Amino acid sequence: MKVSICLYTFDGVEVQNITEISSEDIESVEIIKDPEIIRIFSPKIGGVVLITTKSKKFLTPILENYNNMSEELVGSVFPDSFSSGNSIFP
């Protein structure tokens, strides 16, 4: 017996509990089911459900975290270049 599961994403973020969002906040839903999904993820994945929200609230924390990490990394690699408002551009 073959068992397939769906991978659910809200604004590109994988979620386990699809009840985390109100149906009124959903902008669009796209279902992807093709051989490429099996190749990329796993033979156990039967498809991917891409849910885009109106507010993009699930994506916002990820972008904020990415920006903070980028600033910390650049500051630690080039500490003198970015201190006191210095710019790397002339």
Tab-separated table of C-alpha atoms in Angstrom:
chain	number	residue	atom	x	y	z
A	1	MET	CA	0.000	0.000	0.000
A	2	LYS	CA	1.454	3.354	-1.075
A	3	VAL	CA	0.961	6.240	1.330
A	4	SER	CA	1.450	9.804	0.112
A	5	ILE	CA	1.519	12.943	2.164
A	6	CYS	CA	1.168	16.577	1.157
A	7	LEU	CA	3.639	19.279	1.968
A	8	TYR	CA	1.885	22.514	2.947
A	9	THR	CA	3.506	25.931	2.663
A	10	PHE	CA	2.233	29.350	3.720
A	11	ASP	CA	4.062	32.125	1.856
A	12	GLY	CA	6.872	29.681	1.086
A	13	VAL	CA	7.241	28.487	4.688
A	14	GLU	CA	6.570	24.815	5.390
A	15	VAL	CA	3.892	24.309	8.032
A	16	GLN	CA	2.677	21.227	9.851
A	17	ASN	CA	-0.665	22.557	11.030
A	18	ILE	CA	-2.786	24.058	8.265
A	19	THR	CA	-5.306	25.338	10.803
A	20	GLU	CA	-2.844	28.105	11.736
A	21	ILE	CA	-4.485	30.453	9.250
A	22	SER	CA	-7.957	31.805	8.703
A	23	SER	CA	-9.528	31.104	5.326
A	24	GLU	CA	-10.226	34.847	5.036
A	25	ASP	CA	-6.478	35.572	4.982
A	26	ILE	CA	-5.833	33.295	1.986
A	27	GLU	CA	-5.093	35.056	-1.284
A	28	SER	CA	-4.439	31.994	-3.455
A	29	VAL	CA	-3.918	28.235	-3.328
A	30	GLU	CA	-1.879	26.263	-5.838
A	31	ILE	CA	-1.497	22.485	-5.858
A	32	ILE	CA	1.605	21.053	-7.485
A	33	LYS	CA	1.711	17.372	-8.238
A	34	ASP	CA	4.207	16.166	-10.786
A	35	PRO	CA	7.277	13.918	-11.043
A	36	GLU	CA	9.575	16.843	-10.211
A	37	ILE	CA	8.111	16.983	-6.688
A	38	ILE	CA	9.043	13.346	-6.124
A	39	ARG	CA	12.566	13.964	-7.419
A	40	ILE	CA	13.137	17.069	-5.270
A	41	PHE	CA	11.476	16.045	-2.015
A	42	SER	CA	10.735	12.352	-1.614
A	43	PRO	CA	8.651	9.557	-3.122
A	44	LYS	CA	6.485	9.882	0.001
A	45	ILE	CA	5.386	13.400	-0.994
A	46	GLY	CA	2.230	13.202	-3.063
A	47	GLY	CA	2.118	16.910	-3.784
A	48	VAL	CA	2.756	20.390	-2.511
A	49	VAL	CA	0.033	22.848	-1.546
A	50	LEU	CA	1.272	26.427	-1.933
A	51	ILE	CA	-0.875	28.861	0.033
A	52	THR	CA	-0.250	32.582	-0.374
A	53	THR	CA	-1.713	34.853	2.266
A	54	LYS	CA	-2.950	38.386	1.729
A	55	SER	CA	-0.730	39.774	4.480
A	56	LYS	CA	2.372	37.608	3.851
A	57	LYS	CA	2.565	37.330	7.650
A	58	PHE	CA	4.285	33.939	7.570
A	59	LEU	CA	7.125	35.244	5.386
A	60	THR	CA	7.798	38.451	7.355
A	61	PRO	CA	9.597	36.856	10.364
A	62	ILE	CA	11.879	34.902	8.019
A	63	LEU	CA	12.874	38.008	6.069
A	64	GLU	CA	13.503	39.954	9.288
A	65	ASN	CA	15.662	37.133	10.654
A	66	TYR	CA	17.598	36.909	7.362
A	67	ASN	CA	18.271	40.664	7.356
A	68	ASN	CA	19.485	40.587	10.968
A	69	MET	CA	21.793	37.638	10.276
A	70	SER	CA	23.205	39.354	7.173
A	71	GLU	CA	24.004	42.529	9.120
A	72	GLU	CA	25.695	40.542	11.900
A	73	LEU	CA	27.740	38.493	9.425
A	74	VAL	CA	28.934	41.497	7.417
A	75	GLY	CA	29.749	43.394	10.610
A	76	SER	CA	31.792	40.506	11.989
A	77	VAL	CA	33.704	39.899	8.740
A	78	PHE	CA	34.383	43.590	8.018
A	79	PRO	CA	34.153	45.281	11.436
A	80	ASP	CA	36.150	48.418	10.544
A	81	SER	CA	34.495	48.965	7.182
A	82	PHE	CA	31.020	49.414	8.606
A	83	SER	CA	31.705	51.157	11.890
A	84	SER	CA	30.939	54.842	12.395
A	85	GLY	CA	28.740	54.994	9.302
A	86	ASN	CA	31.567	54.169	6.901
A	87	SER	CA	30.525	52.905	3.513
A	88	ILE	CA	32.286	50.475	1.213
A	89	PHE	CA	31.177	52.590	-1.721
A	90	PRO	CA	33.090	55.759	-2.713
